[in-house]
XYZ file of C-alpha atoms in Angstrom:
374
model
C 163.738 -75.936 -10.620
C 166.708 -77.629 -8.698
C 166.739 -74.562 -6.614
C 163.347 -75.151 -5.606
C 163.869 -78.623 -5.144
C 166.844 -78.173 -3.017
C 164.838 -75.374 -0.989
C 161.900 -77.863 -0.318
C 163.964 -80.289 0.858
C 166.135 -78.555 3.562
C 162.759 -77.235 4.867
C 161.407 -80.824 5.399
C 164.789 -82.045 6.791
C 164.763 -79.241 9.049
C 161.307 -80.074 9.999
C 162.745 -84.072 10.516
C 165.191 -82.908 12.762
C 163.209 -80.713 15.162
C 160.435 -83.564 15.579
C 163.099 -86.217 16.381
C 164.521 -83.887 19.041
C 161.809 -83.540 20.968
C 160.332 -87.351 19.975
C 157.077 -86.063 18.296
C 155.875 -87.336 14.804
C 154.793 -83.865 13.105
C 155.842 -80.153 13.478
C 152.500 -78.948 14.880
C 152.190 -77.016 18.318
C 149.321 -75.487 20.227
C 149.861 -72.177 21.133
C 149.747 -72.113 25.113
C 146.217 -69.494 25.735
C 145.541 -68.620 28.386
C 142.074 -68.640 29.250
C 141.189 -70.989 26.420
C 143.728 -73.934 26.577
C 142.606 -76.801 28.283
C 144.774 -80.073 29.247
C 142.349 -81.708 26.409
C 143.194 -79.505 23.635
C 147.215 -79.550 24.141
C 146.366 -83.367 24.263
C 144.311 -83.312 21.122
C 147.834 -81.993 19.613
C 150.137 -84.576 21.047
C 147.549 -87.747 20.524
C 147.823 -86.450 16.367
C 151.994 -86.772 17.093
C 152.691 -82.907 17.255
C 153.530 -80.816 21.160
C 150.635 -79.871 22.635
C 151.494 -76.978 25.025
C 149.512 -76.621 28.774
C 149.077 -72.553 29.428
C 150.217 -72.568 32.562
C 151.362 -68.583 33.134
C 148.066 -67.878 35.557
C 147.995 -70.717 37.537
C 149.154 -72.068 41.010
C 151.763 -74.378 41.230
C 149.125 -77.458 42.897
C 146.819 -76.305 39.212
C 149.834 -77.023 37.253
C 150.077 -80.778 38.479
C 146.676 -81.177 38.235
C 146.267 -79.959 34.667
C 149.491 -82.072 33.415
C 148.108 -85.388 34.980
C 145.362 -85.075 33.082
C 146.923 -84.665 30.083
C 148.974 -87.848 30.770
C 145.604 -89.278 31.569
C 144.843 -88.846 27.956
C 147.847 -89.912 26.577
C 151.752 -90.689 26.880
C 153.167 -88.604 24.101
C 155.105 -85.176 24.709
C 153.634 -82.200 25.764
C 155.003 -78.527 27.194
C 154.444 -76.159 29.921
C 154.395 -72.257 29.508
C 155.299 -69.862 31.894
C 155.027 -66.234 32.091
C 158.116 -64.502 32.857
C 157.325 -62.276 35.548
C 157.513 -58.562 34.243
C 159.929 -56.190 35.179
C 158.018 -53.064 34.937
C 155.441 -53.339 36.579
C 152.611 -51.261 35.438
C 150.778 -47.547 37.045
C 149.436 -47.546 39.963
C 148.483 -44.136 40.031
C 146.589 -44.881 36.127
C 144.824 -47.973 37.895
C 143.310 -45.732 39.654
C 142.266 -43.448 37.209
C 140.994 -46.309 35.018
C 139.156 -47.998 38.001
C 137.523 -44.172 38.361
C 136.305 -44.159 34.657
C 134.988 -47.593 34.470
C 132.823 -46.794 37.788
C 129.904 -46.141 35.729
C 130.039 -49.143 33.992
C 130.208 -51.230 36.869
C 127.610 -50.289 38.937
C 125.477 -51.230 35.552
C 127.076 -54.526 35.241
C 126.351 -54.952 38.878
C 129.904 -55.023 40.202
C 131.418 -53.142 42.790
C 132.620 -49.321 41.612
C 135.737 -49.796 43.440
C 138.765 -52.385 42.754
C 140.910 -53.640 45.651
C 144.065 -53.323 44.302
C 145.953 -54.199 47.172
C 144.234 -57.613 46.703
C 146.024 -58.440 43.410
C 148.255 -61.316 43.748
C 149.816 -63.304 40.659
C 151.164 -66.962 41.191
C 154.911 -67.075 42.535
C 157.073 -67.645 39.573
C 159.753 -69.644 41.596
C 157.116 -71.811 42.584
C 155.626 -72.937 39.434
C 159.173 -73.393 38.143
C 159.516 -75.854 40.684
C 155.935 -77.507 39.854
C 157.040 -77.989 36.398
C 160.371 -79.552 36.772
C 158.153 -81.940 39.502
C 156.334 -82.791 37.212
C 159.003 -83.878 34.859
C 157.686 -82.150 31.632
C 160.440 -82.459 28.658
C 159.494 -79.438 27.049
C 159.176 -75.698 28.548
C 157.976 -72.113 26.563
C 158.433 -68.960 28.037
C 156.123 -65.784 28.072
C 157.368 -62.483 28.396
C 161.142 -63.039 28.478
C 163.965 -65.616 28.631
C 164.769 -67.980 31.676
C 167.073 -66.472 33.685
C 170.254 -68.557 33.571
C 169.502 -70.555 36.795
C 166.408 -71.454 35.530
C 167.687 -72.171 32.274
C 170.786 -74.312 34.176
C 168.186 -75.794 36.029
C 165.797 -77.204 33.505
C 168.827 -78.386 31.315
C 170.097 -80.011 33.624
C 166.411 -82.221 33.821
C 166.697 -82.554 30.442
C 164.243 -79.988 29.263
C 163.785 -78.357 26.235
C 163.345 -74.844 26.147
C 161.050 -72.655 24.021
C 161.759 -69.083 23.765
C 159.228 -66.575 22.074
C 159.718 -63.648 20.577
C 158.463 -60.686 18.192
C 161.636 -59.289 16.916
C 165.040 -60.565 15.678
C 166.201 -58.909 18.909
C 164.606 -60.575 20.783
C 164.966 -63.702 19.238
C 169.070 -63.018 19.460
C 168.213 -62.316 23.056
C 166.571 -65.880 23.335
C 169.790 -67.585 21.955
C 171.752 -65.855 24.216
C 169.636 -67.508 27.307
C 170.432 -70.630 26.068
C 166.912 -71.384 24.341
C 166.989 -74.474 22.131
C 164.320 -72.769 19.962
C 162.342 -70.168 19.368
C 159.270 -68.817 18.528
C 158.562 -66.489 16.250
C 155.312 -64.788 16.759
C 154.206 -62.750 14.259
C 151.774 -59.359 13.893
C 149.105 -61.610 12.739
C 149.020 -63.544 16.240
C 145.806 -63.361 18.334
C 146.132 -62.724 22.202
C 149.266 -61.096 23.832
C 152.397 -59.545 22.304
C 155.216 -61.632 23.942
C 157.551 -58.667 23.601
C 160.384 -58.296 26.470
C 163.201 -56.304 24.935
C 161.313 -54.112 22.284
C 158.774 -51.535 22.507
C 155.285 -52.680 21.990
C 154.315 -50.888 18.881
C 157.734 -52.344 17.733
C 156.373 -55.880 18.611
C 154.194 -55.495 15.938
C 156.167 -57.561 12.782
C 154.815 -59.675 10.017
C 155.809 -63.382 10.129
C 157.010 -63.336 6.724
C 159.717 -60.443 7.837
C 160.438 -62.181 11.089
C 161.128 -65.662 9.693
C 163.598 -63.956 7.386
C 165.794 -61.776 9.589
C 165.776 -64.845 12.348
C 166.500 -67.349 9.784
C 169.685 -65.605 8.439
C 170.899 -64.397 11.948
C 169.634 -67.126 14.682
C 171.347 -70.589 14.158
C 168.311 -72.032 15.909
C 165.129 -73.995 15.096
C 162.298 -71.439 14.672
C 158.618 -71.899 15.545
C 156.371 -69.687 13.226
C 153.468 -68.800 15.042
C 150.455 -66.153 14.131
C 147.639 -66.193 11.400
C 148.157 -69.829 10.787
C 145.198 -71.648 10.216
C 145.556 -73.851 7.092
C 147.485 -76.043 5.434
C 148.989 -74.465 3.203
C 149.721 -71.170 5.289
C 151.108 -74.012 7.451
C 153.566 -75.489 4.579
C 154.334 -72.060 3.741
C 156.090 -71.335 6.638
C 157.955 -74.005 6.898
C 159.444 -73.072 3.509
C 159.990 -70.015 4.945
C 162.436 -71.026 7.022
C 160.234 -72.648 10.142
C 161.102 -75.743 11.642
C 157.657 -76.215 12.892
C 154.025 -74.051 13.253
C 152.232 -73.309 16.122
C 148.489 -72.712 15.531
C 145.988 -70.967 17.999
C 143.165 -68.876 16.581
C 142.556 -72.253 14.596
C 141.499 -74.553 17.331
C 140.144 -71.474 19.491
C 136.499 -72.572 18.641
C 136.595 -76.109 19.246
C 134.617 -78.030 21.955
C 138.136 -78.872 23.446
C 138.862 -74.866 23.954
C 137.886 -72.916 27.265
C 136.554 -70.126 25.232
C 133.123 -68.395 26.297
C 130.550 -69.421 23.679
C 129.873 -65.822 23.270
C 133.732 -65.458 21.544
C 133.521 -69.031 19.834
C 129.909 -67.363 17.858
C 131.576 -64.317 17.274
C 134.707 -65.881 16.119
C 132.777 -68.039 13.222
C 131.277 -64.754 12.166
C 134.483 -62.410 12.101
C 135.778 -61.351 8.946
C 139.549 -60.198 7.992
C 139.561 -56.814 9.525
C 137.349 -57.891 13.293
C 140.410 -57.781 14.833
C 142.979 -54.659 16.642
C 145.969 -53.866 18.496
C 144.951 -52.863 21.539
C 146.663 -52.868 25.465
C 143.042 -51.796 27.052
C 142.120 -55.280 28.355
C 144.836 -56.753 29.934
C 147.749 -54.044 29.844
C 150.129 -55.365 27.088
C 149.481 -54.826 23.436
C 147.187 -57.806 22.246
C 145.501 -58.066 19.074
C 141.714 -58.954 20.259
C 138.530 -58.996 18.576
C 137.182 -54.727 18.507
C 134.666 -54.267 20.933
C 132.968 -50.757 21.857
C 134.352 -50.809 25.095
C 138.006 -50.726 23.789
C 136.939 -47.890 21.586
C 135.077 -46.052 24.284
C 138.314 -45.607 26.462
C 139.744 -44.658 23.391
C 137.967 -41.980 22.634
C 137.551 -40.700 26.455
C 141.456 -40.825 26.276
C 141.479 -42.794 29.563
C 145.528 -44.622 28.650
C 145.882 -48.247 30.058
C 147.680 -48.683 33.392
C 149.698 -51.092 32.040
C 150.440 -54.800 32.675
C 149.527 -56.537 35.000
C 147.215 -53.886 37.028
C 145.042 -53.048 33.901
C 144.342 -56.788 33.553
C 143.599 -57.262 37.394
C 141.052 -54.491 36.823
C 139.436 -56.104 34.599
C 138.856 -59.389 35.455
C 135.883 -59.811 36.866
C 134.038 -57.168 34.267
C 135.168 -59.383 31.818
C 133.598 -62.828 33.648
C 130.877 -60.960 33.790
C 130.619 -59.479 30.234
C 130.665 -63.559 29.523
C 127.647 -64.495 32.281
C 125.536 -61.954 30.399
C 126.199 -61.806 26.141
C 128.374 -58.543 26.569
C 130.562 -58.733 23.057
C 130.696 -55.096 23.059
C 132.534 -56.013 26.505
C 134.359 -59.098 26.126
C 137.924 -59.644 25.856
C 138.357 -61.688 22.986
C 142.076 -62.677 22.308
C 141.882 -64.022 18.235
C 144.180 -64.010 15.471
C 143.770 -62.255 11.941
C 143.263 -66.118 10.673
C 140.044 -65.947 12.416
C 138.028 -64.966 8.944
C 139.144 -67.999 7.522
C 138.412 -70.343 10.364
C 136.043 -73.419 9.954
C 134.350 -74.380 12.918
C 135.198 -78.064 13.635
C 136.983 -80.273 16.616
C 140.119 -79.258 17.261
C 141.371 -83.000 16.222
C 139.793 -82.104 12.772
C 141.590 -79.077 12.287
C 144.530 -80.650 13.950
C 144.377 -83.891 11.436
C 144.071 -81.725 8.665
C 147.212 -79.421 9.330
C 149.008 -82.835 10.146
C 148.243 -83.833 7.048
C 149.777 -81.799 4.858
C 152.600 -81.204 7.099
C 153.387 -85.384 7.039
C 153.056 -85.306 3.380
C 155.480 -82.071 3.145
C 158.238 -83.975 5.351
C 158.058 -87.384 2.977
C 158.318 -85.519 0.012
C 154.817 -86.047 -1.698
C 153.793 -82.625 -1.436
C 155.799 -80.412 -4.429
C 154.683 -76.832 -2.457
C 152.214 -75.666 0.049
C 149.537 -77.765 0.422
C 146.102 -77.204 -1.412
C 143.183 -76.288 0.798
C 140.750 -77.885 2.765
Protein backbone atom coordinates (compact mmCIF):
# COMPACT_ATOMS: atom_id res chain seq x y z
CA UNK A 1 0.00 0.00 0.00
CA UNK A 2 2.91 2.53 0.71
CA UNK A 3 4.24 1.49 -2.59
CA UNK A 4 1.23 2.59 -4.21
CA UNK A 5 1.04 5.56 -2.29
CA UNK A 6 4.51 6.57 -3.00
CA UNK A 7 3.87 5.70 -6.84
CA UNK A 8 0.74 8.04 -6.93
CA UNK A 9 2.43 10.66 -5.58
CA UNK A 10 5.62 11.05 -7.75
CA UNK A 11 3.15 10.86 -10.71
CA UNK A 12 1.21 13.96 -9.46
CA UNK A 13 4.46 15.79 -8.50
CA UNK A 14 5.73 15.07 -11.79
CA UNK A 15 2.59 16.31 -13.24
CA UNK A 16 3.13 19.73 -10.72
CA UNK A 17 6.32 20.26 -12.13
CA UNK A 18 5.66 20.09 -15.87
CA UNK A 19 2.53 22.55 -15.50
CA UNK A 20 4.62 25.11 -13.53
CA UNK A 21 7.23 25.01 -16.30
CA UNK A 22 5.34 25.97 -18.88
CA UNK A 23 2.79 28.27 -16.45
CA UNK A 24 -0.41 26.21 -17.20
CA UNK A 25 -2.81 24.97 -14.39
CA UNK A 26 -3.49 21.21 -15.62
CA UNK A 27 -1.54 18.58 -17.70
CA UNK A 28 -3.97 18.54 -20.64
CA UNK A 29 -2.84 19.24 -24.37
CA UNK A 30 -4.61 19.27 -27.69
CA UNK A 31 -3.08 17.30 -30.11
CA UNK A 32 -2.04 19.78 -33.04
CA UNK A 33 -4.54 18.15 -36.33
CA UNK A 34 -4.22 19.16 -39.00
CA UNK A 35 -7.20 19.73 -40.88
CA UNK A 36 -9.38 19.74 -37.78
CA UNK A 37 -7.66 22.11 -35.22
CA UNK A 38 -8.89 25.41 -35.16
CA UNK A 39 -7.37 28.55 -33.12
CA UNK A 40 -10.81 28.00 -31.00
CA UNK A 41 -10.29 24.53 -30.01
CA UNK A 42 -6.41 24.89 -28.87
CA UNK A 43 -8.06 27.92 -27.01
CA UNK A 44 -10.85 25.87 -25.54
CA UNK A 45 -7.69 23.90 -23.95
CA UNK A 46 -5.75 26.80 -22.60
CA UNK A 47 -9.04 28.91 -21.30
CA UNK A 48 -9.66 25.27 -18.98
CA UNK A 49 -5.65 25.98 -17.78
CA UNK A 50 -4.05 23.11 -19.93
CA UNK A 51 -1.68 23.98 -23.67
CA UNK A 52 -3.73 24.19 -26.35
CA UNK A 53 -1.58 23.48 -29.46
CA UNK A 54 -2.29 25.59 -33.09
CA UNK A 55 -1.55 22.87 -36.13
CA UNK A 56 0.39 24.87 -37.95
CA UNK A 57 2.55 22.16 -40.30
CA UNK A 58 0.33 23.16 -43.66
CA UNK A 59 0.16 26.61 -43.43
CA UNK A 60 1.90 29.86 -44.70
CA UNK A 61 3.85 31.79 -42.53
CA UNK A 62 1.14 35.22 -42.87
CA UNK A 63 -1.77 31.98 -41.75
CA UNK A 64 0.31 31.29 -38.82
CA UNK A 65 0.01 34.97 -37.39
CA UNK A 66 -3.32 35.12 -38.22
CA UNK A 67 -4.42 31.91 -36.53
CA UNK A 68 -2.27 32.75 -33.20
CA UNK A 69 -3.89 36.30 -32.87
CA UNK A 70 -6.91 34.85 -32.70
CA UNK A 71 -6.21 32.62 -30.22
CA UNK A 72 -4.85 35.52 -28.07
CA UNK A 73 -8.09 37.12 -29.03
CA UNK A 74 -9.72 34.49 -26.98
CA UNK A 75 -7.56 34.44 -24.25
CA UNK A 76 -4.03 35.23 -22.58
CA UNK A 77 -3.01 31.86 -21.30
CA UNK A 78 -0.23 29.60 -23.06
CA UNK A 79 -0.61 27.98 -26.11
CA UNK A 80 1.93 26.06 -28.81
CA UNK A 81 2.73 25.97 -32.38
CA UNK A 82 3.49 22.69 -34.41
CA UNK A 83 5.56 22.37 -37.21
CA UNK A 84 6.21 19.69 -39.60
CA UNK A 85 9.71 18.85 -40.04
CA UNK A 86 10.25 18.84 -43.58
CA UNK A 87 10.93 15.15 -44.77
CA UNK A 88 13.99 13.92 -45.96
CA UNK A 89 12.88 11.35 -48.34
CA UNK A 90 10.88 12.60 -50.30
CA UNK A 91 8.41 10.27 -51.75
CA UNK A 92 8.03 8.43 -55.77
CA UNK A 93 7.60 10.28 -58.36
CA UNK A 94 7.53 7.70 -60.77
CA UNK A 95 4.50 5.78 -58.22
CA UNK A 96 2.63 9.29 -58.31
CA UNK A 97 2.24 8.68 -61.45
CA UNK A 98 1.11 5.36 -61.43
CA UNK A 99 -1.36 6.17 -58.63
CA UNK A 100 -2.62 9.37 -60.45
CA UNK A 101 -3.14 6.65 -63.57
CA UNK A 102 -5.32 4.28 -61.37
CA UNK A 103 -7.40 6.81 -59.68
CA UNK A 104 -8.29 8.30 -63.33
CA UNK A 105 -11.44 6.48 -63.31
CA UNK A 106 -12.50 7.69 -60.23
CA UNK A 107 -12.02 11.14 -61.00
CA UNK A 108 -13.64 11.72 -64.00
CA UNK A 109 -16.79 10.29 -61.79
CA UNK A 110 -16.17 12.64 -59.03
CA UNK A 111 -15.91 15.28 -61.66
CA UNK A 112 -12.25 16.18 -61.26
CA UNK A 113 -9.67 16.38 -63.68
CA UNK A 114 -7.99 12.68 -64.65
CA UNK A 115 -4.69 14.22 -64.54
CA UNK A 116 -2.67 15.78 -61.41
CA UNK A 117 -0.15 18.60 -61.96
CA UNK A 118 2.48 17.50 -60.02
CA UNK A 119 4.84 20.00 -60.87
CA UNK A 120 2.31 22.33 -59.14
CA UNK A 121 2.85 20.88 -55.63
CA UNK A 122 4.35 23.31 -53.36
CA UNK A 123 4.47 22.88 -49.39
CA UNK A 124 5.01 26.04 -47.11
CA UNK A 125 8.85 26.99 -46.64
CA UNK A 126 9.90 25.54 -43.38
CA UNK A 127 12.49 28.38 -42.67
CA UNK A 128 9.81 30.67 -43.06
CA UNK A 129 7.27 29.54 -40.68
CA UNK A 130 10.10 29.07 -38.18
CA UNK A 131 10.56 32.59 -38.43
CA UNK A 132 6.61 33.33 -38.16
CA UNK A 133 6.55 31.50 -34.99
CA UNK A 134 9.39 32.95 -33.11
CA UNK A 135 7.54 36.53 -34.47
CA UNK A 136 5.00 35.72 -32.99
CA UNK A 137 6.56 35.07 -29.68
CA UNK A 138 4.83 31.68 -28.87
CA UNK A 139 6.48 30.03 -25.54
CA UNK A 140 5.86 26.67 -26.52
CA UNK A 141 6.86 24.74 -29.93
CA UNK A 142 6.02 20.71 -31.07
CA UNK A 143 7.60 19.22 -33.82
CA UNK A 144 6.20 16.79 -36.58
CA UNK A 145 8.23 14.45 -38.31
CA UNK A 146 11.63 14.93 -36.65
CA UNK A 147 13.70 17.02 -34.20
CA UNK A 148 14.75 20.78 -34.69
CA UNK A 149 17.81 20.90 -36.19
CA UNK A 150 20.25 22.44 -33.70
CA UNK A 151 20.00 26.03 -35.11
CA UNK A 152 16.55 25.92 -34.80
CA UNK A 153 16.65 24.40 -31.57
CA UNK A 154 19.57 27.27 -30.54
CA UNK A 155 17.33 29.59 -31.94
CA UNK A 156 14.06 29.06 -30.17
CA UNK A 157 15.99 28.59 -26.79
CA UNK A 158 17.44 31.31 -27.02
CA UNK A 159 13.55 33.14 -27.20
CA UNK A 160 12.79 31.24 -24.48
CA UNK A 161 10.77 28.51 -26.05
CA UNK A 162 9.87 25.32 -25.01
CA UNK A 163 10.26 22.56 -27.18
CA UNK A 164 8.04 19.51 -27.79
CA UNK A 165 9.46 16.60 -29.47
CA UNK A 166 7.22 13.58 -30.66
CA UNK A 167 7.93 10.37 -31.14
CA UNK A 168 6.79 6.57 -31.64
CA UNK A 169 9.71 4.68 -30.39
CA UNK A 170 12.23 4.88 -27.50
CA UNK A 171 14.60 5.66 -30.37
CA UNK A 172 13.26 8.14 -31.32
CA UNK A 173 12.43 9.57 -28.23
CA UNK A 174 16.47 9.19 -27.29
CA UNK A 175 16.85 10.93 -30.60
CA UNK A 176 14.57 13.86 -29.29
CA UNK A 177 16.77 14.30 -26.11
CA UNK A 178 19.64 14.40 -28.04
CA UNK A 179 18.16 17.65 -30.05
CA UNK A 180 17.82 19.27 -27.02
CA UNK A 181 13.88 18.74 -26.63
CA UNK A 182 12.60 19.72 -23.19
CA UNK A 183 9.91 17.02 -23.62
CA UNK A 184 8.51 14.64 -25.45
CA UNK A 185 5.73 13.06 -26.78
CA UNK A 186 4.97 9.81 -26.78
CA UNK A 187 2.49 8.82 -29.34
CA UNK A 188 1.23 5.65 -29.16
CA UNK A 189 -0.34 2.80 -31.79
CA UNK A 190 -3.67 3.80 -30.61
CA UNK A 191 -3.22 7.52 -32.01
CA UNK A 192 -5.58 8.71 -34.80
CA UNK A 193 -4.03 10.68 -37.83
CA UNK A 194 -0.27 10.47 -38.82
CA UNK A 195 2.57 8.30 -37.49
CA UNK A 196 5.17 10.96 -36.40
CA UNK A 197 7.94 8.46 -37.05
CA UNK A 198 11.47 10.00 -38.30
CA UNK A 199 14.12 7.49 -37.34
CA UNK A 200 12.13 4.11 -37.43
CA UNK A 201 10.43 2.26 -40.04
CA UNK A 202 6.77 2.81 -40.27
CA UNK A 203 5.41 -0.55 -39.46
CA UNK A 204 7.93 -0.16 -36.52
CA UNK A 205 6.08 3.13 -35.55
CA UNK A 206 3.39 1.13 -34.66
CA UNK A 207 3.86 0.71 -30.45
CA UNK A 208 1.32 0.58 -27.71
CA UNK A 209 1.41 3.52 -25.23
CA UNK A 210 1.58 1.31 -22.37
CA UNK A 211 5.09 -0.21 -23.89
CA UNK A 212 6.27 3.20 -24.94
CA UNK A 213 5.71 5.00 -21.62
CA UNK A 214 7.75 2.22 -20.07
CA UNK A 215 10.93 1.94 -22.14
CA UNK A 216 10.97 6.07 -22.31
CA UNK A 217 10.33 6.37 -18.72
CA UNK A 218 13.33 4.17 -17.62
CA UNK A 219 15.73 5.47 -20.41
CA UNK A 220 14.68 9.31 -21.22
CA UNK A 221 15.32 11.65 -18.16
CA UNK A 222 12.65 13.88 -19.68
CA UNK A 223 9.00 14.87 -19.10
CA UNK A 224 6.85 12.63 -21.35
CA UNK A 225 3.56 13.53 -23.05
CA UNK A 226 1.33 10.35 -23.52
CA UNK A 227 -0.65 10.82 -26.41
CA UNK A 228 -3.09 8.19 -28.43
CA UNK A 229 -6.49 6.48 -27.47
CA UNK A 230 -7.03 8.90 -24.69
CA UNK A 231 -10.37 9.93 -24.29
CA UNK A 232 -11.43 9.65 -20.61
CA UNK A 233 -10.62 10.28 -17.42
CA UNK A 234 -9.48 7.65 -16.20
CA UNK A 235 -7.44 6.44 -19.38
CA UNK A 236 -6.20 10.00 -18.74
CA UNK A 237 -5.07 9.32 -14.90
CA UNK A 238 -3.79 6.14 -16.05
CA UNK A 239 -1.17 7.43 -17.92
CA UNK A 240 0.01 9.65 -15.84
CA UNK A 241 0.66 6.78 -13.41
CA UNK A 242 2.29 5.34 -16.05
CA UNK A 243 4.91 7.44 -16.05
CA UNK A 244 3.37 10.67 -18.13
CA UNK A 245 3.87 14.02 -17.06
CA UNK A 246 0.91 15.17 -18.94
CA UNK A 247 -1.86 13.73 -21.81
CA UNK A 248 -2.55 14.98 -24.97
CA UNK A 249 -6.06 14.14 -26.27
CA UNK A 250 -7.28 14.36 -29.99
CA UNK A 251 -9.82 11.85 -31.25
CA UNK A 252 -11.73 13.19 -28.04
CA UNK A 253 -12.48 16.70 -29.03
CA UNK A 254 -12.42 15.70 -32.90
CA UNK A 255 -16.30 16.00 -32.98
CA UNK A 256 -16.87 19.11 -31.29
CA UNK A 257 -18.40 22.32 -32.82
CA UNK A 258 -14.90 23.92 -32.10
CA UNK A 259 -13.14 21.15 -34.57
CA UNK A 260 -12.66 21.76 -38.46
CA UNK A 261 -13.82 18.31 -39.14
CA UNK A 262 -16.31 17.65 -42.19
CA UNK A 263 -19.68 16.77 -40.64
CA UNK A 264 -19.58 13.73 -42.73
CA UNK A 265 -16.40 12.36 -40.29
CA UNK A 266 -17.91 14.03 -37.02
CA UNK A 267 -21.44 11.48 -37.92
CA UNK A 268 -19.34 8.76 -38.69
CA UNK A 269 -17.12 9.23 -35.79
CA UNK A 270 -20.23 9.05 -33.14
CA UNK A 271 -21.16 5.84 -34.87
CA UNK A 272 -17.65 4.00 -35.04
CA UNK A 273 -17.08 1.17 -32.93
CA UNK A 274 -13.57 -0.32 -31.54
CA UNK A 275 -12.34 -1.95 -34.64
CA UNK A 276 -13.59 1.27 -37.52
CA UNK A 277 -10.28 2.17 -37.57
CA UNK A 278 -6.65 0.92 -39.77
CA UNK A 279 -3.16 1.49 -40.48
CA UNK A 280 -3.01 2.65 -43.63
CA UNK A 281 -0.31 5.16 -45.82
CA UNK A 282 -2.98 5.34 -48.92
CA UNK A 283 -4.29 8.85 -48.13
CA UNK A 284 -1.66 11.00 -47.39
CA UNK A 285 1.66 8.85 -47.87
CA UNK A 286 2.79 8.12 -44.23
CA UNK A 287 1.28 5.38 -42.17
CA UNK A 288 -1.89 6.92 -40.39
CA UNK A 289 -4.41 5.10 -38.58
CA UNK A 290 -7.81 6.53 -40.29
CA UNK A 291 -11.26 5.49 -40.22
CA UNK A 292 -11.53 2.15 -43.20
CA UNK A 293 -13.08 3.34 -46.13
CA UNK A 294 -13.58 1.22 -49.49
CA UNK A 295 -11.39 3.32 -51.28
CA UNK A 296 -8.34 2.43 -49.05
CA UNK A 297 -9.29 -1.16 -49.54
CA UNK A 298 -9.83 -0.86 -53.25
CA UNK A 299 -6.10 0.18 -53.89
CA UNK A 300 -5.41 -2.50 -51.72
CA UNK A 301 -6.65 -5.05 -53.42
CA UNK A 302 -5.66 -3.61 -57.07
CA UNK A 303 -2.11 -3.62 -55.44
CA UNK A 304 -1.62 -0.01 -56.62
CA UNK A 305 1.46 0.82 -53.40
CA UNK A 306 1.34 4.52 -52.14
CA UNK A 307 3.85 6.98 -53.61
CA UNK A 308 4.78 7.97 -50.48
CA UNK A 309 4.78 11.24 -48.46
CA UNK A 310 4.18 14.06 -49.44
CA UNK A 311 3.23 13.30 -53.31
CA UNK A 312 0.52 10.66 -52.36
CA UNK A 313 -1.11 13.33 -50.15
CA UNK A 314 -0.83 16.14 -52.90
CA UNK A 315 -2.71 13.63 -55.07
CA UNK A 316 -5.22 13.46 -53.11
CA UNK A 317 -6.28 16.54 -51.99
CA UNK A 318 -8.75 17.76 -53.84
CA UNK A 319 -10.58 14.06 -54.22
CA UNK A 320 -10.74 14.21 -50.73
CA UNK A 321 -12.49 18.03 -50.58
CA UNK A 322 -14.54 16.68 -52.79
CA UNK A 323 -15.44 13.28 -51.21
CA UNK A 324 -16.55 15.97 -48.26
CA UNK A 325 -18.80 18.44 -50.80
CA UNK A 326 -20.70 15.28 -51.72
CA UNK A 327 -21.25 12.46 -48.51
CA UNK A 328 -18.34 10.22 -49.95
CA UNK A 329 -17.34 8.13 -46.52
CA UNK A 330 -16.37 5.33 -48.62
CA UNK A 331 -13.90 8.23 -49.88
CA UNK A 332 -13.03 10.37 -47.11
CA UNK A 333 -9.92 10.62 -45.29
CA UNK A 334 -10.80 10.37 -41.86
CA UNK A 335 -7.76 10.71 -39.42
CA UNK A 336 -9.41 9.15 -35.78
CA UNK A 337 -8.05 7.39 -32.96
CA UNK A 338 -9.01 3.79 -31.61
CA UNK A 339 -10.75 5.96 -28.60
CA UNK A 340 -13.21 6.93 -31.13
CA UNK A 341 -15.84 3.96 -29.96
CA UNK A 342 -15.91 5.40 -26.73
CA UNK A 343 -16.34 9.02 -27.66
CA UNK A 344 -19.38 11.12 -26.41
CA UNK A 345 -20.34 13.75 -28.59
CA UNK A 346 -20.21 17.05 -26.61
CA UNK A 347 -18.23 20.65 -26.79
CA UNK A 348 -14.89 20.28 -26.71
CA UNK A 349 -14.89 22.51 -23.28
CA UNK A 350 -17.12 19.62 -21.92
CA UNK A 351 -14.88 16.98 -22.70
CA UNK A 352 -12.05 19.25 -21.89
CA UNK A 353 -13.65 20.15 -18.22
CA UNK A 354 -14.21 16.72 -17.63
CA UNK A 355 -10.56 15.37 -18.32
CA UNK A 356 -9.46 18.52 -16.22
CA UNK A 357 -11.28 17.32 -13.69
CA UNK A 358 -10.00 14.36 -12.76
CA UNK A 359 -6.60 15.33 -13.68
CA UNK A 360 -6.86 18.52 -10.88
CA UNK A 361 -8.18 16.13 -8.42
CA UNK A 362 -5.24 13.48 -9.28
CA UNK A 363 -2.49 16.36 -8.72
CA UNK A 364 -4.13 17.48 -5.07
CA UNK A 365 -4.29 14.15 -3.95
CA UNK A 366 -8.15 13.47 -3.69
CA UNK A 367 -8.23 10.99 -6.28
CA UNK A 368 -6.69 7.38 -4.70
CA UNK A 369 -6.33 5.88 -8.65
CA UNK A 370 -7.65 6.57 -12.04
CA UNK A 371 -10.53 8.42 -12.05
CA UNK A 372 -14.11 6.82 -12.32
CA UNK A 373 -15.99 7.52 -15.52
CA UNK A 374 -18.07 10.00 -16.88
Amino acid sequence: MQAQEGMMRAAAERARRFCERLGIEIPLLSAPMSGVSTPELAAAFSCAGGLGVLAADLLEPEDIEREVRRVREITDRPFAVNLRIPPRDRGDRGQALKVIYALGELRRELGLPEQVDLDAFREPDFERQLEALLDCGVKAACCSFGGYREAYEERLHAAGVFILGAATTLREAKVQRSARADAVILQGAEAGGPRLYFESEPQESSVGLSVLLAGAGRAVSLPLVASGGISTPAGAVAALVAGASAVMVGTAVACSHESAAPGLMKRSMIAASDTATCLSDQLSGRLERVMKNGLIEALKRAGVASSGYPWQRFIMQDLMERAAQLGRADLLRMPVGQGADVFCCRKASETIRILGQALREFMSGQSAGPAKEQ
